[in-house]
Amino acid sequence: MSTEPYKNVSLLPQTNQLVGLYSIIRDKDTARPDFIFYSDRIIRLLVEEGLNHLPVQKRDVMTHTGENFPGVDFLGKICGVSIVRAGESMEQGLRDCCRSVRIGKILIQRDEETALPKLFYEKLPEDISDRYVFLLDPMLATGGSAIMATDVLIKRGVKPDRIFFLNLICSKEGIDKYHAAFPDVRIVTGALDKGLNEQKYLVPGLGDFGDRYYCI
Ligand code: URA
């Protein structure tokens, strides 16, 4: 599936390497340790791709050979915000790339009375409006939680074009809805799936990401 109709969607290159990683985590017979290991590899690629979109400024570097290297420095501070629980699986991948990165959390759950997503908890860096924010949630299904979490960030003063929403798999429905709500947020994903089943799981998908990552 192409990302052509969408502005600001970065789909990881669909190399054999990447498709191989997805084949392992999508396989229903993959055991939990392998599910974690190969998901973590994909998460690392998503974080690296997100970092590629940060602004830089030129900086010349003198090397040990006495020659100049025309380099760059990253500009701006970043932080992560995970949507609890599944998004927490992506925190380590961000920490592995960005030492001492601050990470906030947002908890959204289905309200039993209305069946709609409800915000239960948020803990975010106080200076979040000055930061580029990596929003972490592995699966973009209906888009309800991601839209609510992004609203929380924007109400805290984060500009949409400073938000990077990282996920492993998007549904067509989820990406359409999310992109219509926030055309300036950059979505970084590794796979676009054709849809959702009656239980609102992505298809072909991989099942419940949080259960497969966290439960034995
Ligand atoms: N969350 C999951 O973990 N899996 C899906 O398919 C959809 C939402």
mmCIF file of C-alpha atoms and ligand atoms in Angstrom:
data_model
loop_
_atom_site.group_PDB
_atom_site.id
_atom_site.type_symbol
_atom_site.label_atom_id
_atom_site.label_comp_id
_atom_site.label_asym_id
_atom_site.label_seq_id
_atom_site.Cartn_x
_atom_site.Cartn_y
_atom_site.Cartn_z
ATOM 1 C CA MET A 1 0.000 0.000 0.000
ATOM 2 C CA SER A 2 1.474 3.428 -0.848
ATOM 3 C CA THR A 3 1.436 6.544 1.322
ATOM 4 C CA GLU A 4 0.897 8.855 -1.649
ATOM 5 C CA PRO A 5 -2.386 10.537 -0.637
ATOM 6 C CA TYR A 6 -0.909 11.497 2.739
ATOM 7 C CA LYS A 7 1.383 14.394 3.487
ATOM 8 C CA ASN A 8 3.743 13.796 6.432
ATOM 9 C CA VAL A 9 3.597 10.020 6.489
ATOM 10 C CA SER A 10 6.958 8.249 6.506
ATOM 11 C CA LEU A 11 6.669 4.559 5.689
ATOM 12 C CA LEU A 12 9.908 2.650 6.343
ATOM 13 C CA PRO A 13 11.422 1.251 3.124
ATOM 14 C CA GLN A 14 9.831 -2.159 2.538
ATOM 15 C CA THR A 15 13.121 -4.038 2.263
ATOM 16 C CA ASN A 16 13.389 -7.827 2.579
ATOM 17 C CA GLN A 17 15.006 -7.199 5.956
ATOM 18 C CA LEU A 18 11.998 -5.254 7.241
ATOM 19 C CA VAL A 19 9.421 -7.631 5.760
ATOM 20 C CA GLY A 20 11.350 -10.467 7.419
ATOM 21 C CA LEU A 21 11.080 -8.749 10.816
ATOM 22 C CA TYR A 22 7.339 -8.218 10.340
ATOM 23 C CA SER A 23 6.923 -11.849 9.235
ATOM 24 C CA ILE A 24 8.313 -12.952 12.605
ATOM 25 C CA ILE A 25 6.186 -10.660 14.774
ATOM 26 C CA ARG A 26 2.998 -11.265 12.747
ATOM 27 C CA ASP A 27 3.388 -15.065 12.946
ATOM 28 C CA LYS A 28 0.916 -16.394 15.542
ATOM 29 C CA ASP A 29 3.413 -19.115 16.512
ATOM 30 C CA THR A 30 6.242 -16.726 17.403
ATOM 31 C CA ALA A 31 7.139 -17.103 21.070
ATOM 32 C CA ARG A 32 7.237 -14.064 23.350
ATOM 33 C CA PRO A 33 11.053 -13.664 23.590
ATOM 34 C CA ASP A 34 11.318 -13.534 19.794
ATOM 35 C CA PHE A 35 8.273 -11.269 19.549
ATOM 36 C CA ILE A 36 9.992 -8.828 21.910
ATOM 37 C CA PHE A 37 13.399 -9.066 20.236
ATOM 38 C CA TYR A 38 12.135 -8.483 16.683
ATOM 39 C CA SER A 39 9.585 -5.818 17.704
ATOM 40 C CA ASP A 40 12.432 -3.980 19.412
ATOM 41 C CA ARG A 41 14.429 -4.074 16.193
ATOM 42 C CA ILE A 42 11.539 -2.486 14.287
ATOM 43 C CA ILE A 43 11.011 0.085 17.043
ATOM 44 C CA ARG A 44 14.648 1.094 16.752
ATOM 45 C CA LEU A 45 14.215 1.655 13.001
ATOM 46 C CA LEU A 46 11.111 3.795 13.633
ATOM 47 C CA VAL A 47 12.966 5.940 16.164
ATOM 48 C CA GLU A 48 15.917 6.400 13.804
ATOM 49 C CA GLU A 49 13.546 7.409 10.999
ATOM 50 C CA GLY A 50 11.785 9.897 13.310
ATOM 51 C CA LEU A 51 15.163 11.409 14.248
ATOM 52 C CA ASN A 52 15.917 11.895 10.541
ATOM 53 C CA HIS A 53 13.199 14.568 10.463
ATOM 54 C CA LEU A 54 14.604 16.763 13.225
ATOM 55 C CA PRO A 55 16.127 20.061 12.140
ATOM 56 C CA VAL A 56 19.915 20.420 12.116
ATOM 57 C CA GLN A 57 22.433 23.205 11.704
ATOM 58 C CA LYS A 58 25.791 22.995 9.967
ATOM 59 C CA ARG A 59 28.884 22.459 12.102
ATOM 60 C CA ASP A 60 32.396 21.893 10.811
ATOM 61 C CA VAL A 61 34.346 19.255 12.720
ATOM 62 C CA MET A 62 38.135 18.885 12.835
ATOM 63 C CA THR A 63 39.074 15.180 12.669
ATOM 64 C CA HIS A 64 42.198 13.377 13.963
ATOM 65 C CA THR A 65 43.690 13.521 10.475
ATOM 66 C CA GLY A 66 43.682 17.323 10.572
ATOM 67 C CA GLU A 67 41.015 17.416 7.872
ATOM 68 C CA ASN A 68 37.702 19.198 8.190
ATOM 69 C CA PHE A 69 34.402 17.275 8.111
ATOM 70 C CA PRO A 70 31.331 19.329 7.144
ATOM 71 C CA GLY A 71 28.912 17.994 9.786
ATOM 72 C CA VAL A 72 25.695 18.989 11.494
ATOM 73 C CA ASP A 73 24.312 19.361 15.022
ATOM 74 C CA PHE A 74 20.775 18.456 16.018
ATOM 75 C CA LEU A 75 18.661 21.439 16.980
ATOM 76 C CA GLY A 76 15.965 21.400 19.649
ATOM 77 C CA LYS A 77 15.095 19.216 22.607
ATOM 78 C CA ILE A 78 13.016 16.090 22.304
ATOM 79 C CA CYS A 79 10.908 13.952 24.631
ATOM 80 C CA GLY A 80 8.871 10.772 24.340
ATOM 81 C CA VAL A 81 5.240 10.271 25.359
ATOM 82 C CA SER A 82 3.969 6.708 25.531
ATOM 83 C CA ILE A 83 0.326 5.725 25.411
ATOM 84 C CA VAL A 84 0.076 3.210 28.272
ATOM 85 C CA ARG A 85 0.371 0.184 28.193
ATOM 86 C CA ALA A 86 1.489 -0.940 24.743
ATOM 87 C CA GLY A 87 3.324 2.315 23.986
ATOM 88 C CA GLU A 88 5.630 1.716 26.939
ATOM 89 C CA SER A 89 7.219 -1.112 24.921
ATOM 90 C CA MET A 90 8.707 1.583 22.665
ATOM 91 C CA GLU A 91 10.348 3.629 25.421
ATOM 92 C CA GLN A 92 13.585 1.632 25.540
ATOM 93 C CA GLY A 93 14.083 2.005 21.778
ATOM 94 C CA LEU A 94 13.893 5.770 22.206
ATOM 95 C CA ARG A 95 16.251 5.668 25.206
ATOM 96 C CA ASP A 96 18.735 3.570 23.212
ATOM 97 C CA CYS A 97 18.976 6.340 20.619
ATOM 98 C CA CYS A 98 18.575 9.427 22.839
ATOM 99 C CA ARG A 99 20.461 9.221 26.105
ATOM 100 C CA SER A 100 18.604 10.579 29.179
ATOM 101 C CA VAL A 101 15.524 11.422 27.120
ATOM 102 C CA ARG A 102 12.518 12.554 29.180
ATOM 103 C CA ILE A 103 9.462 10.347 28.767
ATOM 104 C CA GLY A 104 5.877 11.222 29.711
ATOM 105 C CA LYS A 105 2.837 8.967 29.810
ATOM 106 C CA ILE A 106 -0.812 9.152 28.814
ATOM 107 C CA LEU A 107 -3.369 6.546 29.878
ATOM 108 C CA ILE A 108 -6.524 6.294 27.791
ATOM 109 C CA GLN A 109 -9.053 3.516 28.288
ATOM 110 C CA ARG A 110 -12.485 2.659 27.043
ATOM 111 C CA ASP A 111 -15.192 4.198 29.219
ATOM 112 C CA GLU A 112 -17.413 1.239 30.176
ATOM 113 C CA GLU A 113 -20.560 3.407 30.104
ATOM 114 C CA THR A 114 -20.073 5.179 26.777
ATOM 115 C CA ALA A 115 -17.683 2.712 25.079
ATOM 116 C CA LEU A 116 -15.662 5.780 24.002
ATOM 117 C CA PRO A 117 -12.003 6.382 24.796
ATOM 118 C CA LYS A 118 -11.529 8.321 28.041
ATOM 119 C CA LEU A 119 -8.416 10.089 29.368
ATOM 120 C CA PHE A 120 -7.518 8.620 32.778
ATOM 121 C CA TYR A 121 -4.018 9.970 33.428
ATOM 122 C CA GLU A 122 -1.341 12.202 31.939
ATOM 123 C CA LYS A 123 2.158 12.946 33.196
ATOM 124 C CA LEU A 124 4.176 15.076 30.819
ATOM 125 C CA PRO A 125 7.411 17.107 31.054
ATOM 126 C CA GLU A 126 6.515 20.661 32.185
ATOM 127 C CA ASP A 127 8.429 22.197 29.281
ATOM 128 C CA ILE A 128 6.840 19.893 26.690
ATOM 129 C CA SER A 129 5.721 22.850 24.558
ATOM 130 C CA ASP A 130 9.419 23.611 23.875
ATOM 131 C CA ARG A 131 10.164 20.063 22.747
ATOM 132 C CA TYR A 132 9.793 17.811 19.738
ATOM 133 C CA VAL A 133 7.546 14.991 20.925
ATOM 134 C CA PHE A 134 7.831 11.335 19.913
ATOM 135 C CA LEU A 135 4.362 9.913 20.583
ATOM 136 C CA LEU A 136 4.626 6.147 21.040
ATOM 137 C CA ASP A 137 1.892 3.584 20.379
ATOM 138 C CA PRO A 138 2.589 0.404 18.400
ATOM 139 C CA MET A 139 -0.787 -0.052 16.694
ATOM 140 C CA LEU A 140 -2.922 2.628 14.996
ATOM 141 C CA ALA A 141 -6.300 0.875 14.739
ATOM 142 C CA THR A 142 -9.413 3.099 14.925
ATOM 143 C CA GLY A 143 -7.323 6.149 15.799
ATOM 144 C CA GLY A 144 -9.447 7.032 18.867
ATOM 145 C CA SER A 145 -6.694 6.868 21.510
ATOM 146 C CA ALA A 146 -4.038 8.412 19.282
ATOM 147 C CA ILE A 147 -6.310 11.353 18.453
ATOM 148 C CA MET A 148 -7.153 11.885 22.115
ATOM 149 C CA ALA A 149 -3.471 11.688 23.116
ATOM 150 C CA THR A 150 -2.483 14.152 20.387
ATOM 151 C CA ASP A 151 -5.212 16.537 21.566
ATOM 152 C CA VAL A 152 -3.683 16.395 25.057
ATOM 153 C CA LEU A 153 -0.271 17.341 23.633
ATOM 154 C CA ILE A 154 -1.691 20.216 21.590
ATOM 155 C CA LYS A 155 -3.615 21.534 24.618
ATOM 156 C CA ARG A 156 -0.280 21.525 26.465
ATOM 157 C CA GLY A 157 1.099 23.841 23.765
ATOM 158 C CA VAL A 158 2.969 21.387 21.511
ATOM 159 C CA LYS A 159 2.782 22.476 17.872
ATOM 160 C CA PRO A 160 1.436 19.698 15.607
ATOM 161 C CA ASP A 161 4.458 19.909 13.305
ATOM 162 C CA ARG A 162 6.678 19.091 16.305
ATOM 163 C CA ILE A 163 4.866 15.820 16.976
ATOM 164 C CA PHE A 164 6.122 12.519 15.510
ATOM 165 C CA PHE A 165 3.690 9.651 15.945
ATOM 166 C CA LEU A 166 5.623 6.370 15.824
ATOM 167 C CA ASN A 167 3.805 3.080 15.327
ATOM 168 C CA LEU A 168 4.565 -0.372 13.946
ATOM 169 C CA ILE A 169 1.315 -0.879 12.017
ATOM 170 C CA CYS A 170 -1.439 1.503 10.828
ATOM 171 C CA SER A 171 -4.894 0.569 9.549
ATOM 172 C CA LYS A 172 -6.207 2.432 6.523
ATOM 173 C CA GLU A 173 -9.156 3.650 8.604
ATOM 174 C CA GLY A 174 -6.914 4.794 11.474
ATOM 175 C CA ILE A 175 -4.459 6.667 9.305
ATOM 176 C CA ASP A 176 -7.304 8.375 7.364
ATOM 177 C CA LYS A 177 -8.946 9.563 10.579
ATOM 178 C CA TYR A 178 -5.734 10.588 12.314
ATOM 179 C CA HIS A 179 -4.338 12.364 9.279
ATOM 180 C CA ALA A 180 -7.609 14.271 8.734
ATOM 181 C CA ALA A 181 -7.483 15.469 12.366
ATOM 182 C CA PHE A 182 -3.771 16.361 12.378
ATOM 183 C CA PRO A 183 -2.389 16.813 8.862
ATOM 184 C CA ASP A 184 0.778 18.442 10.228
ATOM 185 C CA VAL A 185 1.770 15.627 12.589
ATOM 186 C CA ARG A 186 4.364 13.319 11.066
ATOM 187 C CA ILE A 187 3.354 9.651 11.229
ATOM 188 C CA VAL A 188 6.294 7.261 11.127
ATOM 189 C CA THR A 189 5.228 3.679 10.520
ATOM 190 C CA GLY A 190 6.553 0.404 9.206
ATOM 191 C CA ALA A 191 3.363 -1.115 7.769
ATOM 192 C CA LEU A 192 -0.047 -0.093 6.445
ATOM 193 C CA ASP A 193 -2.654 -2.825 6.903
ATOM 194 C CA LYS A 194 -5.844 -3.105 4.885
ATOM 195 C CA GLY A 195 -8.359 -2.756 7.711
ATOM 196 C CA LEU A 196 -9.935 -3.814 10.967
ATOM 197 C CA ASN A 197 -11.993 -6.854 11.855
ATOM 198 C CA GLU A 198 -15.226 -6.810 13.901
ATOM 199 C CA GLN A 199 -13.275 -6.753 17.165
ATOM 200 C CA LYS A 200 -11.332 -3.714 15.853
ATOM 201 C CA TYR A 201 -8.085 -5.668 15.504
ATOM 202 C CA LEU A 202 -5.884 -4.807 12.550
ATOM 203 C CA VAL A 203 -5.904 -7.293 9.676
ATOM 204 C CA PRO A 204 -3.699 -9.008 8.818
ATOM 205 C CA GLY A 205 -2.203 -7.378 11.938
ATOM 206 C CA LEU A 206 -0.516 -9.378 14.677
ATOM 207 C CA GLY A 207 -3.131 -9.672 17.441
ATOM 208 C CA ASP A 208 -2.927 -7.746 20.711
ATOM 209 C CA PHE A 209 0.504 -6.137 20.784
ATOM 210 C CA GLY A 210 0.479 -5.415 24.544
ATOM 211 C CA ASP A 211 -0.511 -8.985 25.419
ATOM 212 C CA ARG A 212 2.136 -10.466 23.143
ATOM 213 C CA TYR A 213 4.868 -8.117 24.427
ATOM 214 C CA TYR A 214 4.037 -8.175 28.138
ATOM 215 C CA CYS A 215 2.135 -11.381 28.938
ATOM 216 C CA ILE A 216 3.657 -14.827 29.144
HETATM 217 N N1 URA B 1 -4.256 -2.913 19.381
HETATM 218 C C1 URA B 1 -3.584 -4.082 19.220
HETATM 219 O O1 URA B 1 -2.779 -4.475 20.062
HETATM 220 N N2 URA B 1 -3.812 -4.794 18.100
HETATM 221 C C2 URA B 1 -4.667 -4.413 17.148
HETATM 222 O O2 URA B 1 -4.811 -5.099 16.144
HETATM 223 C C3 URA B 1 -5.368 -3.204 17.341
HETATM 224 C C4 URA B 1 -5.139 -2.477 18.469
#
